[in-house]
């Protein structure tokens, strides 16, 4: 796995081993959509940023999965990720972390679910979610509506825990300004937080 979190680019490089960017895919995402986080794992490239338009046909709300060699988007994965605007009218992914088949997504967003009947949606989780790296399906045990009250700018896997860093003051009702360790499976705050 290779993480280039924090590198803002408007084109997607193909990464080859430890040599870095060899060349760039053409036509992926447009220049109006900064990319803030990428992870390469096996044959997949996960891309995070502001809402993305891929190949002028597939849109993403800030998270996409592409074939690492060709740049072809995984449409099913990308459409399975319903990130929406948060309270500040912005939705973006700032950090990605991968552990096994779990993809952790941090940023400033709300994960929404449809309320039936009708087109309305309700927030289900915010600012940090865990999804299946193959399908994009939400892990509803980890991902909660009372997640961080503001953005998560860094997610780091530390064994069976995650270190979250961001502009948040609370997490699941607990005062935890700016940094927090959580259980990678349940999302529960760990007792020995910095």
Coordinates of C-alpha atoms in Angstrom, one line a residue:
X1 CA 0.0 0.0 0.0
X2 CA 1.2 3.5 -0.8
X3 CA -0.3 6.6 0.8
X4 CA 0.3 10.0 -0.6
X5 CA -2.1 11.8 1.7
X6 CA -1.8 15.6 1.7
X7 CA -0.5 15.8 -1.9
X8 CA -2.9 18.0 -3.8
X9 CA -3.0 17.2 -7.5
X10 CA -5.5 17.6 -10.3
X11 CA -4.3 14.6 -12.3
X12 CA -3.8 11.0 -11.2
X13 CA -0.4 9.5 -11.4
X14 CA 0.2 5.8 -12.1
X15 CA 2.6 4.7 -9.3
X16 CA 5.1 2.0 -10.2
X17 CA 6.8 0.4 -7.2
X18 CA 9.0 2.8 -5.3
X19 CA 9.8 4.9 -8.3
X20 CA 6.9 7.3 -7.8
X21 CA 4.8 8.8 -10.6
X22 CA 5.7 7.5 -14.0
X23 CA 3.0 9.2 -16.0
X24 CA -0.5 10.6 -15.6
X25 CA -3.9 9.3 -16.6
X26 CA -5.6 11.6 -19.0
X27 CA -9.0 13.1 -18.3
X28 CA -9.3 12.2 -14.7
X29 CA -10.6 14.2 -12.3
X30 CA -11.1 17.7 -13.6
X31 CA -8.9 20.6 -12.4
X32 CA -11.7 22.0 -10.3
X33 CA -11.5 19.0 -8.0
X34 CA -8.4 18.9 -5.8
X35 CA -7.2 15.4 -4.8
X36 CA -6.0 15.3 -1.2
X37 CA -5.4 11.6 -0.5
X38 CA -4.5 8.5 -2.5
X39 CA -3.8 4.9 -1.6
X40 CA -2.6 2.2 -4.0
X41 CA -3.4 -1.3 -2.9
X42 CA -3.0 -4.3 -5.3
X43 CA -4.7 -3.3 -8.5
X44 CA -6.8 -0.5 -7.0
X45 CA -6.2 3.2 -6.5
X46 CA -8.4 4.9 -3.9
X47 CA -8.7 8.7 -4.4
X48 CA -10.1 11.2 -2.0
X49 CA -10.8 14.9 -2.3
X50 CA -13.6 17.3 -3.2
X51 CA -16.4 16.0 -5.4
X52 CA -14.8 14.4 -8.4
X53 CA -15.9 13.9 -12.0
X54 CA -14.2 10.9 -13.6
X55 CA -14.1 10.5 -17.4
X56 CA -16.9 13.0 -17.7
X57 CA -19.4 10.3 -16.8
X58 CA -18.9 8.9 -13.3
X59 CA -19.2 11.4 -10.5
X60 CA -18.0 10.9 -6.9
X61 CA -18.8 12.8 -3.8
X62 CA -15.2 12.9 -2.8
X63 CA -14.2 9.2 -2.9
X64 CA -13.4 7.0 -5.9
X65 CA -11.8 3.6 -6.6
X66 CA -10.0 3.2 -9.9
X67 CA -8.0 0.5 -11.6
X68 CA -4.4 1.3 -10.7
X69 CA -3.1 0.6 -14.2
X70 CA -5.8 1.9 -16.5
X71 CA -7.6 4.5 -14.4
X72 CA -10.9 3.0 -15.2
X73 CA -13.3 3.8 -12.3
X74 CA -15.1 1.1 -10.3
X75 CA -18.6 2.5 -10.9
X76 CA -20.3 0.2 -8.3
X77 CA -17.8 1.2 -5.5
X78 CA -18.0 4.9 -6.4
X79 CA -21.8 5.0 -6.5
X80 CA -22.0 3.1 -3.2
X81 CA -20.4 6.0 -1.3
X82 CA -23.1 8.6 -0.6
X83 CA -21.0 11.4 1.0
X84 CA -23.0 14.6 1.3
X85 CA -22.4 18.2 2.4
X86 CA -22.0 18.7 6.1
X87 CA -23.2 21.7 8.1
X88 CA -20.7 24.1 6.4
X89 CA -22.0 23.2 2.8
X90 CA -18.8 21.4 1.9
X91 CA -18.1 17.7 1.5
X92 CA -14.6 16.5 1.0
X93 CA -12.3 13.6 1.9
X94 CA -8.9 14.6 3.5
X95 CA -7.4 11.3 4.6
X96 CA -7.6 7.6 3.7
X97 CA -6.2 4.6 5.5
X98 CA -6.4 0.9 4.6
X99 CA -6.2 -2.1 6.9
X100 CA -6.9 -5.4 5.3
X101 CA -10.2 -5.0 3.4
X102 CA -11.3 -2.0 5.5
X103 CA -10.9 1.5 4.1
X104 CA -11.1 4.3 6.6
X105 CA -12.2 7.7 5.2
X106 CA -11.7 10.9 7.1
X107 CA -12.8 14.4 6.1
X108 CA -15.7 16.8 6.4
X109 CA -18.8 15.1 5.2
X110 CA -22.0 13.3 6.2
X111 CA -22.8 9.8 5.0
X112 CA -26.4 9.8 4.2
X113 CA -29.1 7.2 3.7
X114 CA -32.4 7.6 1.9
X115 CA -35.6 8.0 3.9
X116 CA -38.4 6.2 2.2
X117 CA -40.8 7.2 0.8
X118 CA -39.5 10.3 -1.0
X119 CA -36.1 11.8 -2.0
X120 CA -35.1 13.1 1.4
X121 CA -32.0 11.8 3.1
X122 CA -30.8 11.6 6.7
X123 CA -27.2 11.7 8.0
X124 CA -26.0 8.4 9.2
X125 CA -22.4 9.0 9.9
X126 CA -20.1 12.0 9.8
X127 CA -16.4 12.9 9.2
X128 CA -15.0 9.4 9.7
X129 CA -16.4 6.2 8.1
X130 CA -15.2 2.6 7.6
X131 CA -16.1 1.0 4.3
X132 CA -15.5 -2.3 2.6
X133 CA -12.5 -1.7 0.3
X134 CA -14.0 -4.0 -2.4
X135 CA -17.7 -2.9 -2.5
X136 CA -17.8 0.5 -0.7
X137 CA -20.4 -0.8 1.7
X138 CA -20.6 1.1 5.0
X139 CA -19.5 -0.7 8.3
X140 CA -22.4 0.5 10.5
X141 CA -20.8 -0.7 13.7
X142 CA -17.8 1.6 13.3
X143 CA -19.5 4.5 11.5
X144 CA -21.8 6.6 13.6
X145 CA -23.8 9.8 13.3
X146 CA -22.2 11.1 16.5
X147 CA -18.7 10.8 15.1
X148 CA -16.3 13.8 15.2
X149 CA -18.1 17.1 15.3
X150 CA -15.8 18.6 12.8
X151 CA -13.3 17.4 10.1
X152 CA -10.8 14.6 10.4
X153 CA -7.6 15.5 8.5
X154 CA -5.5 12.5 9.3
X155 CA -6.3 8.8 9.9
X156 CA -3.4 6.5 10.8
X157 CA -3.7 2.7 11.4
X158 CA -1.8 1.7 14.6
X159 CA -2.3 -2.1 14.9
X160 CA -5.9 -2.6 16.1
X161 CA -6.4 1.1 16.7
X162 CA -6.7 4.3 14.6
X163 CA -5.2 7.7 15.4
X164 CA -7.6 10.5 14.3
X165 CA -6.4 14.1 14.1
X166 CA -8.5 17.0 13.1
X167 CA -10.5 20.1 14.0
X168 CA -13.0 18.2 16.1
X169 CA -13.8 18.9 19.8
X170 CA -16.1 15.9 20.5
X171 CA -16.4 12.3 19.4
X172 CA -19.5 10.2 20.3
X173 CA -20.3 12.7 23.0
X174 CA -16.8 12.7 24.6
X175 CA -14.7 15.8 24.7
X176 CA -11.5 14.9 22.7
X177 CA -10.1 18.0 21.1
X178 CA -8.0 17.5 18.0
X179 CA -6.6 14.0 18.5
X180 CA -8.1 10.7 19.5
X181 CA -7.4 6.9 19.3
X182 CA -10.3 4.6 18.5
X183 CA -10.7 0.9 18.2
X184 CA -10.4 0.0 14.4
X185 CA -13.2 -2.5 14.6
X186 CA -15.9 -0.8 16.7
X187 CA -14.9 2.9 16.5
X188 CA -15.1 3.2 20.3
X189 CA -12.8 5.7 21.9
X190 CA -9.8 4.0 23.6
X191 CA -9.2 4.9 27.3
X192 CA -5.6 6.0 26.9
X193 CA -6.0 8.9 24.5
X194 CA -3.4 11.6 24.2

